[in-house]
C-alpha cells in the first residue's frame, strides 16, 4: 500500500515538475487538411501569436486525408506531454463520428484546450455559372438533379457540413466532390473544373473579392464586413441555411491539466491580441467572446455538434 502511495506521489510530482518546465522545445500543431484552407490559415495566425506567450515555436504539420481523421488518429496516439496539439472543427471533431463509425479514436481521446475562432460558411460558384443569385441556383439545381457539383475539403470536414446543410435547407440534389483540403477545391472552382465550393469565409473571401469565383450566399444572420454585397441566407430567401462554425485546439487524453492551462492561456492571449483580431477581420472570422475561452466551452461545442450532425447526416442517408 505504501509503495503504491509513494509511486502515485512520485508520478504526481514528476508531472508537476514537467508542467512547470513546459514548454522547453518546439510544439507541433497538427492541421487535418492541406495548406491554404480555413483550418490551416487560422492555425498559422493563432500559432504565431501563441509562440510569443509560450516562448517556443509552434510548428504547423498539415496531415490531410479521410476528412481529417488521419490527422486526428495521429494526434490521439501522440504522447500526452503538450508537445503535440491539433486544431479541429465541427467536422473533424464532431460530425466525423457519424461519417466514419469505426474510427480509432472517440471524443474522449482528446482534451479540449480552447476555442480559437468562429467561422462563417459560404457557397461560391465558378464565375461563369448560369445562375446569378440563390433562387436561380436552386431552380437550376432542381431542374438538373445531381448534375451540379460542389467541392469541399473531404467528408467529415466543416466544408462538407456546409454543403450538406445547404443542400438540405434548399431541398436540392447536388453532387459533392471531396478534396484533400479547401484550397484544392477552390482552385478547381476557379478553373471551372467544378461548379462551386462550400467553404468558410476565411479561405474563399479573397477569391470572391478578386472575382475569381462568385459568392452566392453566406450562412450567417448578418452580412460580413469583408463581403458587404454577399447576402445572408435570410436575405436570399433560405433562412434555414445556417453555417456558423468554430475552430478549436485539442490535446491528447492524459495531457496534464497544468499544461492545458498554459496552452489555454496562450490561446486566449493570442485571440485577444490586436494582430490576430486584425487578421481575423481580413479573413471574415471572429474571435471567441470573453466568456468562451475556457476549455469546457469547447467540450460543450463538441458534445452539442456530435448530436446535431448525427441527426443531419442520418436524415440524408
Short mmCIF file of C-alpha atoms in Angstrom, two decimals:
data_model
loop_
_atom_site.label_atom_id
_atom_site.label_comp_id
_atom_site.label_asym_id
_atom_site.label_seq_id
_atom_site.Cartn_x
_atom_site.Cartn_y
_atom_site.Cartn_z
CA UNK A 1 0.00 0.00 0.00
CA UNK A 2 2.78 2.36 0.98
CA UNK A 3 4.62 1.57 -2.24
CA UNK A 4 1.52 2.39 -4.30
CA UNK A 5 1.04 5.69 -2.47
CA UNK A 6 4.70 6.53 -2.90
CA UNK A 7 4.58 5.68 -6.60
CA UNK A 8 1.49 7.84 -7.09
CA UNK A 9 3.10 10.72 -5.21
CA UNK A 10 6.25 10.41 -7.31
CA UNK A 11 4.22 10.34 -10.52
CA UNK A 12 2.28 13.44 -9.47
CA UNK A 13 5.47 15.26 -8.52
CA UNK A 14 7.09 14.33 -11.85
CA UNK A 15 4.07 15.55 -13.81
CA UNK A 16 4.02 18.80 -11.85
CA UNK A 17 7.72 19.36 -12.48
CA UNK A 18 7.25 18.61 -16.17
CA UNK A 19 4.36 21.07 -16.41
CA UNK A 20 6.36 23.75 -14.61
CA UNK A 21 9.18 23.34 -17.14
CA UNK A 22 6.76 23.28 -20.11
CA UNK A 23 7.44 24.11 -22.88
CA UNK A 24 11.19 23.69 -23.35
CA UNK A 25 11.14 22.67 -27.02
CA UNK A 26 9.02 23.30 -30.14
CA UNK A 27 5.36 22.26 -30.17
CA UNK A 28 3.73 20.53 -33.13
CA UNK A 29 0.25 21.67 -34.19
CA UNK A 30 -1.42 19.16 -36.50
CA UNK A 31 -3.76 20.63 -39.13
CA UNK A 32 -6.11 18.00 -40.63
CA UNK A 33 -6.08 19.47 -44.15
CA UNK A 34 -3.82 20.70 -46.92
CA UNK A 35 -2.18 24.10 -46.62
CA UNK A 36 -4.25 27.11 -47.62
CA UNK A 37 -7.66 26.12 -46.27
CA UNK A 38 -9.59 27.66 -43.38
CA UNK A 39 -8.19 25.48 -40.59
CA UNK A 40 -4.66 25.92 -41.89
CA UNK A 41 -4.92 29.72 -42.17
CA UNK A 42 -6.45 30.07 -38.70
CA UNK A 43 -3.89 27.66 -37.21
CA UNK A 44 -0.96 29.66 -38.58
CA UNK A 45 -2.36 33.01 -37.42
CA UNK A 46 -3.05 31.74 -33.89
CA UNK A 47 0.15 29.68 -33.60
CA UNK A 48 2.35 32.61 -34.49
CA UNK A 49 0.87 34.67 -31.67
CA UNK A 50 0.82 31.77 -29.16
CA UNK A 51 4.56 31.38 -29.71
CA UNK A 52 5.09 34.78 -28.08
CA UNK A 53 3.42 33.65 -24.85
CA UNK A 54 4.93 30.18 -24.73
CA UNK A 55 8.48 31.15 -25.67
CA UNK A 56 8.78 28.20 -28.06
CA UNK A 57 7.87 27.90 -31.76
CA UNK A 58 4.72 26.08 -32.82
CA UNK A 59 5.38 24.07 -35.97
CA UNK A 60 2.41 23.51 -38.29
CA UNK A 61 2.06 19.99 -39.72
CA UNK A 62 -0.50 19.50 -42.48
CA UNK A 63 -1.79 15.91 -42.36
CA UNK A 64 -4.55 15.57 -44.96
CA UNK A 65 -6.82 12.59 -45.58
CA UNK A 66 -10.17 11.00 -44.69
CA UNK A 67 -11.83 14.29 -43.82
CA UNK A 68 -9.38 14.95 -41.01
CA UNK A 69 -9.50 11.55 -39.32
CA UNK A 70 -5.97 10.65 -40.47
CA UNK A 71 -4.60 13.66 -38.62
CA UNK A 72 -6.69 13.14 -35.50
CA UNK A 73 -5.67 9.47 -35.32
CA UNK A 74 -2.09 10.65 -35.18
CA UNK A 75 -2.92 13.30 -32.59
CA UNK A 76 -4.81 10.82 -30.40
CA UNK A 77 -1.81 8.45 -30.40
CA UNK A 78 0.74 11.16 -29.61
CA UNK A 79 2.45 11.49 -26.23
CA UNK A 80 0.25 13.36 -23.78
CA UNK A 81 3.00 15.81 -22.94
CA UNK A 82 1.74 19.02 -24.55
CA UNK A 83 4.16 18.88 -27.46
CA UNK A 84 1.52 17.67 -29.92
CA UNK A 85 -1.77 19.52 -30.28
CA UNK A 86 -4.30 19.62 -33.10
CA UNK A 87 -6.77 22.10 -34.50
CA UNK A 88 -10.23 20.76 -35.18
CA UNK A 89 -13.68 21.96 -36.17
CA UNK A 90 -17.29 20.78 -36.12
CA UNK A 91 -16.47 18.39 -38.96
CA UNK A 92 -13.27 16.75 -37.78
CA UNK A 93 -14.16 16.76 -34.09
CA UNK A 94 -17.92 16.07 -34.13
CA UNK A 95 -19.54 15.04 -37.43
CA UNK A 96 -16.74 12.60 -38.22
CA UNK A 97 -18.16 10.12 -35.70
CA UNK A 98 -21.35 9.79 -37.76
CA UNK A 99 -19.45 9.56 -41.06
CA UNK A 100 -16.72 7.11 -40.03
CA UNK A 101 -18.24 4.68 -37.47
CA UNK A 102 -15.04 2.68 -36.86
CA UNK A 103 -12.56 5.40 -36.03
CA UNK A 104 -9.59 4.52 -33.79
CA UNK A 105 -10.46 7.45 -31.53
CA UNK A 106 -13.50 8.95 -29.78
CA UNK A 107 -14.29 12.42 -28.42
CA UNK A 108 -12.85 11.20 -25.12
CA UNK A 109 -9.47 10.63 -26.81
CA UNK A 110 -8.86 14.38 -26.64
CA UNK A 111 -8.74 17.11 -24.04
CA UNK A 112 -10.23 20.43 -25.19
CA UNK A 113 -7.82 23.36 -24.95
CA UNK A 114 -9.64 26.39 -26.32
CA UNK A 115 -11.99 27.75 -28.97
CA UNK A 116 -9.84 29.97 -31.19
CA UNK A 117 -12.17 31.13 -33.95
CA UNK A 118 -15.77 31.31 -35.13
CA UNK A 119 -16.29 30.96 -38.87
CA UNK A 120 -18.98 31.59 -41.49
CA UNK A 121 -19.89 29.23 -44.32
CA UNK A 122 -20.23 30.48 -47.87
CA UNK A 123 -21.44 28.92 -51.11
CA UNK A 124 -19.46 30.26 -54.08
CA UNK A 125 -19.79 29.39 -57.77
CA UNK A 126 -17.47 29.39 -60.75
CA UNK A 127 -17.73 32.85 -62.27
CA UNK A 128 -19.47 31.69 -65.47
CA UNK A 129 -22.16 29.57 -63.77
CA UNK A 130 -25.53 30.41 -65.39
CA UNK A 131 -27.43 31.19 -62.15
CA UNK A 132 -26.93 34.77 -60.96
CA UNK A 133 -28.50 34.51 -57.49
CA UNK A 134 -29.56 31.92 -54.92
CA UNK A 135 -33.12 31.45 -56.17
CA UNK A 136 -31.91 30.97 -59.75
CA UNK A 137 -29.32 28.47 -58.49
CA UNK A 138 -31.91 26.44 -56.58
CA UNK A 139 -34.22 26.43 -59.60
CA UNK A 140 -31.36 25.30 -61.85
CA UNK A 141 -30.34 22.52 -59.43
CA UNK A 142 -33.92 21.25 -59.17
CA UNK A 143 -34.21 21.11 -62.97
CA UNK A 144 -30.87 19.27 -63.17
CA UNK A 145 -30.79 16.87 -60.18
CA UNK A 146 -27.32 15.52 -59.42
CA UNK A 147 -25.66 17.49 -62.22
CA UNK A 148 -24.40 20.44 -60.18
CA UNK A 149 -21.17 19.58 -58.36
CA UNK A 150 -19.85 21.40 -55.30
CA UNK A 151 -16.38 20.86 -53.91
CA UNK A 152 -15.44 20.58 -50.23
CA UNK A 153 -12.45 19.65 -48.08
CA UNK A 154 -13.40 15.99 -47.67
CA UNK A 155 -16.16 14.03 -45.95
CA UNK A 156 -16.09 14.99 -42.30
CA UNK A 157 -14.70 18.48 -42.85
CA UNK A 158 -16.60 21.60 -41.82
CA UNK A 159 -16.91 22.46 -45.53
CA UNK A 160 -18.62 19.11 -46.13
CA UNK A 161 -21.12 20.05 -43.43
CA UNK A 162 -21.70 23.42 -45.10
CA UNK A 163 -22.54 21.54 -48.31
CA UNK A 164 -24.84 19.12 -46.50
CA UNK A 165 -26.61 21.86 -44.57
CA UNK A 166 -27.07 23.95 -47.71
CA UNK A 167 -28.43 21.10 -49.85
CA UNK A 168 -30.75 20.03 -47.04
CA UNK A 169 -32.12 23.55 -46.50
CA UNK A 170 -32.55 24.14 -50.26
CA UNK A 171 -34.09 20.72 -50.91
CA UNK A 172 -31.77 20.05 -53.84
CA UNK A 173 -29.82 17.06 -55.12
CA UNK A 174 -26.23 18.07 -55.88
CA UNK A 175 -23.07 16.03 -56.30
CA UNK A 176 -20.49 16.67 -53.58
CA UNK A 177 -16.84 16.34 -54.58
CA UNK A 178 -14.31 15.75 -51.81
CA UNK A 179 -10.74 17.08 -51.89
CA UNK A 180 -7.78 16.87 -49.52
CA UNK A 181 -8.43 20.42 -48.38
CA UNK A 182 -10.33 23.60 -49.15
CA UNK A 183 -7.56 25.11 -51.27
CA UNK A 184 -7.53 22.37 -53.97
CA UNK A 185 -11.34 22.54 -54.20
CA UNK A 186 -11.26 26.31 -54.61
CA UNK A 187 -8.54 26.02 -57.26
CA UNK A 188 -10.78 23.72 -59.32
CA UNK A 189 -13.76 26.05 -58.92
CA UNK A 190 -11.63 28.96 -60.13
CA UNK A 191 -10.51 26.85 -63.07
CA UNK A 192 -14.07 25.76 -63.89
CA UNK A 193 -13.47 22.04 -63.21
CA UNK A 194 -16.33 22.07 -60.69
CA UNK A 195 -19.41 24.31 -60.39
CA UNK A 196 -18.66 25.73 -57.00
CA UNK A 197 -17.47 25.23 -53.44
CA UNK A 198 -18.78 25.10 -49.92
CA UNK A 199 -16.16 26.94 -47.92
CA UNK A 200 -15.52 29.23 -44.98
CA UNK A 201 -15.15 32.94 -45.48
CA UNK A 202 -11.60 32.72 -44.15
CA UNK A 203 -10.40 30.89 -47.24
CA UNK A 204 -12.81 31.91 -50.01
CA UNK A 205 -13.47 35.62 -49.36
CA UNK A 206 -10.32 36.81 -51.15
CA UNK A 207 -11.19 34.80 -54.27
CA UNK A 208 -14.67 36.33 -54.25
CA UNK A 209 -13.25 39.81 -53.78
CA UNK A 210 -10.85 39.21 -56.67
CA UNK A 211 -13.81 38.00 -58.79
CA UNK A 212 -12.20 34.60 -59.34
CA UNK A 213 -15.42 32.97 -58.12
CA UNK A 214 -18.87 34.40 -57.43
CA UNK A 215 -20.27 34.42 -53.91
CA UNK A 216 -23.83 33.10 -53.73
CA UNK A 217 -24.81 33.27 -50.05
CA UNK A 218 -23.34 33.30 -46.53
CA UNK A 219 -24.99 31.11 -43.89
CA UNK A 220 -25.00 33.88 -41.31
CA UNK A 221 -27.51 36.16 -39.61
CA UNK A 222 -25.53 39.24 -40.63
CA UNK A 223 -23.51 40.33 -43.65
CA UNK A 224 -19.73 40.08 -43.50
CA UNK A 225 -17.78 43.34 -43.35
CA UNK A 226 -15.26 41.97 -45.87
CA UNK A 227 -18.02 40.95 -48.33
CA UNK A 228 -20.76 43.56 -47.82
CA UNK A 229 -22.56 42.70 -51.07
CA UNK A 230 -22.92 38.99 -50.27
CA UNK A 231 -26.47 38.33 -48.99
CA UNK A 232 -27.21 36.38 -45.83
CA UNK A 233 -29.30 33.22 -46.11
CA UNK A 234 -32.40 35.03 -44.82
CA UNK A 235 -31.96 37.89 -47.27
CA UNK A 236 -31.52 35.43 -50.12
CA UNK A 237 -34.70 33.55 -49.20
CA UNK A 238 -33.21 30.48 -47.47
CA UNK A 239 -33.33 31.22 -43.72
CA UNK A 240 -32.89 27.55 -42.76
CA UNK A 241 -29.33 27.58 -44.10
CA UNK A 242 -27.09 28.20 -41.10
CA UNK A 243 -23.34 27.68 -41.35
CA UNK A 244 -21.64 29.34 -38.42
CA UNK A 245 -18.79 27.11 -37.29
CA UNK A 246 -15.81 27.04 -34.96
CA UNK A 247 -12.18 26.02 -34.72
CA UNK A 248 -10.65 24.73 -31.52
CA UNK A 249 -7.40 23.32 -30.18
CA UNK A 250 -7.17 19.82 -28.70
CA UNK A 251 -4.51 17.79 -26.90
CA UNK A 252 -4.27 14.01 -26.43
CA UNK A 253 -6.13 12.49 -23.49
CA UNK A 254 -3.99 12.47 -20.37
CA UNK A 255 -2.23 15.75 -21.03
CA UNK A 256 -1.63 17.28 -17.55
CA UNK A 257 -4.14 19.98 -16.53
CA UNK A 258 -1.31 22.41 -15.80
CA UNK A 259 -0.12 22.11 -19.41
CA UNK A 260 -3.67 22.51 -20.73
CA UNK A 261 -3.92 25.67 -18.61
CA UNK A 262 -0.71 27.07 -20.15
CA UNK A 263 -1.89 26.31 -23.68
CA UNK A 264 -5.31 27.79 -22.92
CA UNK A 265 -3.76 30.99 -21.56
CA UNK A 266 -1.56 31.29 -24.65
CA UNK A 267 -4.53 30.74 -26.97
CA UNK A 268 -6.60 33.32 -25.06
CA UNK A 269 -3.79 35.89 -25.28
CA UNK A 270 -3.41 35.16 -28.98
CA UNK A 271 -7.04 35.65 -29.99
CA UNK A 272 -7.31 38.78 -27.84
CA UNK A 273 -4.23 40.34 -29.46
CA UNK A 274 -4.63 43.17 -31.94
CA UNK A 275 -2.56 41.26 -34.51
CA UNK A 276 -4.95 38.30 -34.55
CA UNK A 277 -8.07 40.48 -34.38
CA UNK A 278 -6.86 42.42 -37.42
CA UNK A 279 -6.02 39.25 -39.36
CA UNK A 280 -9.34 37.65 -38.41
CA UNK A 281 -11.17 40.73 -39.67
CA UNK A 282 -9.42 40.35 -43.01
CA UNK A 283 -10.48 36.69 -43.03
CA UNK A 284 -14.13 37.35 -42.12
CA UNK A 285 -13.50 35.31 -38.98
CA UNK A 286 -14.46 36.18 -35.39
CA UNK A 287 -12.53 35.52 -32.18
CA UNK A 288 -14.41 33.82 -29.32
CA UNK A 289 -16.25 36.05 -26.88
CA UNK A 290 -14.84 36.79 -23.42
CA UNK A 291 -16.98 34.02 -21.89
CA UNK A 292 -15.93 31.42 -24.48
CA UNK A 293 -12.25 30.94 -23.64
CA UNK A 294 -12.48 28.11 -21.09
CA UNK A 295 -11.68 24.56 -22.28
CA UNK A 296 -15.12 23.46 -21.07
CA UNK A 297 -16.79 25.66 -23.69
CA UNK A 298 -15.03 23.76 -26.49
CA UNK A 299 -16.01 20.47 -24.86
CA UNK A 300 -19.65 21.57 -24.84
CA UNK A 301 -19.47 22.51 -28.53
CA UNK A 302 -18.16 19.05 -29.39
CA UNK A 303 -20.93 17.33 -27.40
CA UNK A 304 -23.60 19.53 -29.00
CA UNK A 305 -22.35 19.07 -32.55
CA UNK A 306 -21.81 15.32 -32.34
CA UNK A 307 -25.57 15.01 -31.81
CA UNK A 308 -26.51 17.82 -34.20
CA UNK A 309 -24.65 16.37 -37.17
CA UNK A 310 -25.55 12.78 -36.36
CA UNK A 311 -29.16 13.77 -36.89
CA UNK A 312 -28.43 15.78 -40.05
CA UNK A 313 -26.35 13.06 -41.69
CA UNK A 314 -28.78 10.29 -40.77
CA UNK A 315 -31.61 12.28 -42.39
CA UNK A 316 -29.66 12.44 -45.65
CA UNK A 317 -28.70 8.76 -45.86
#
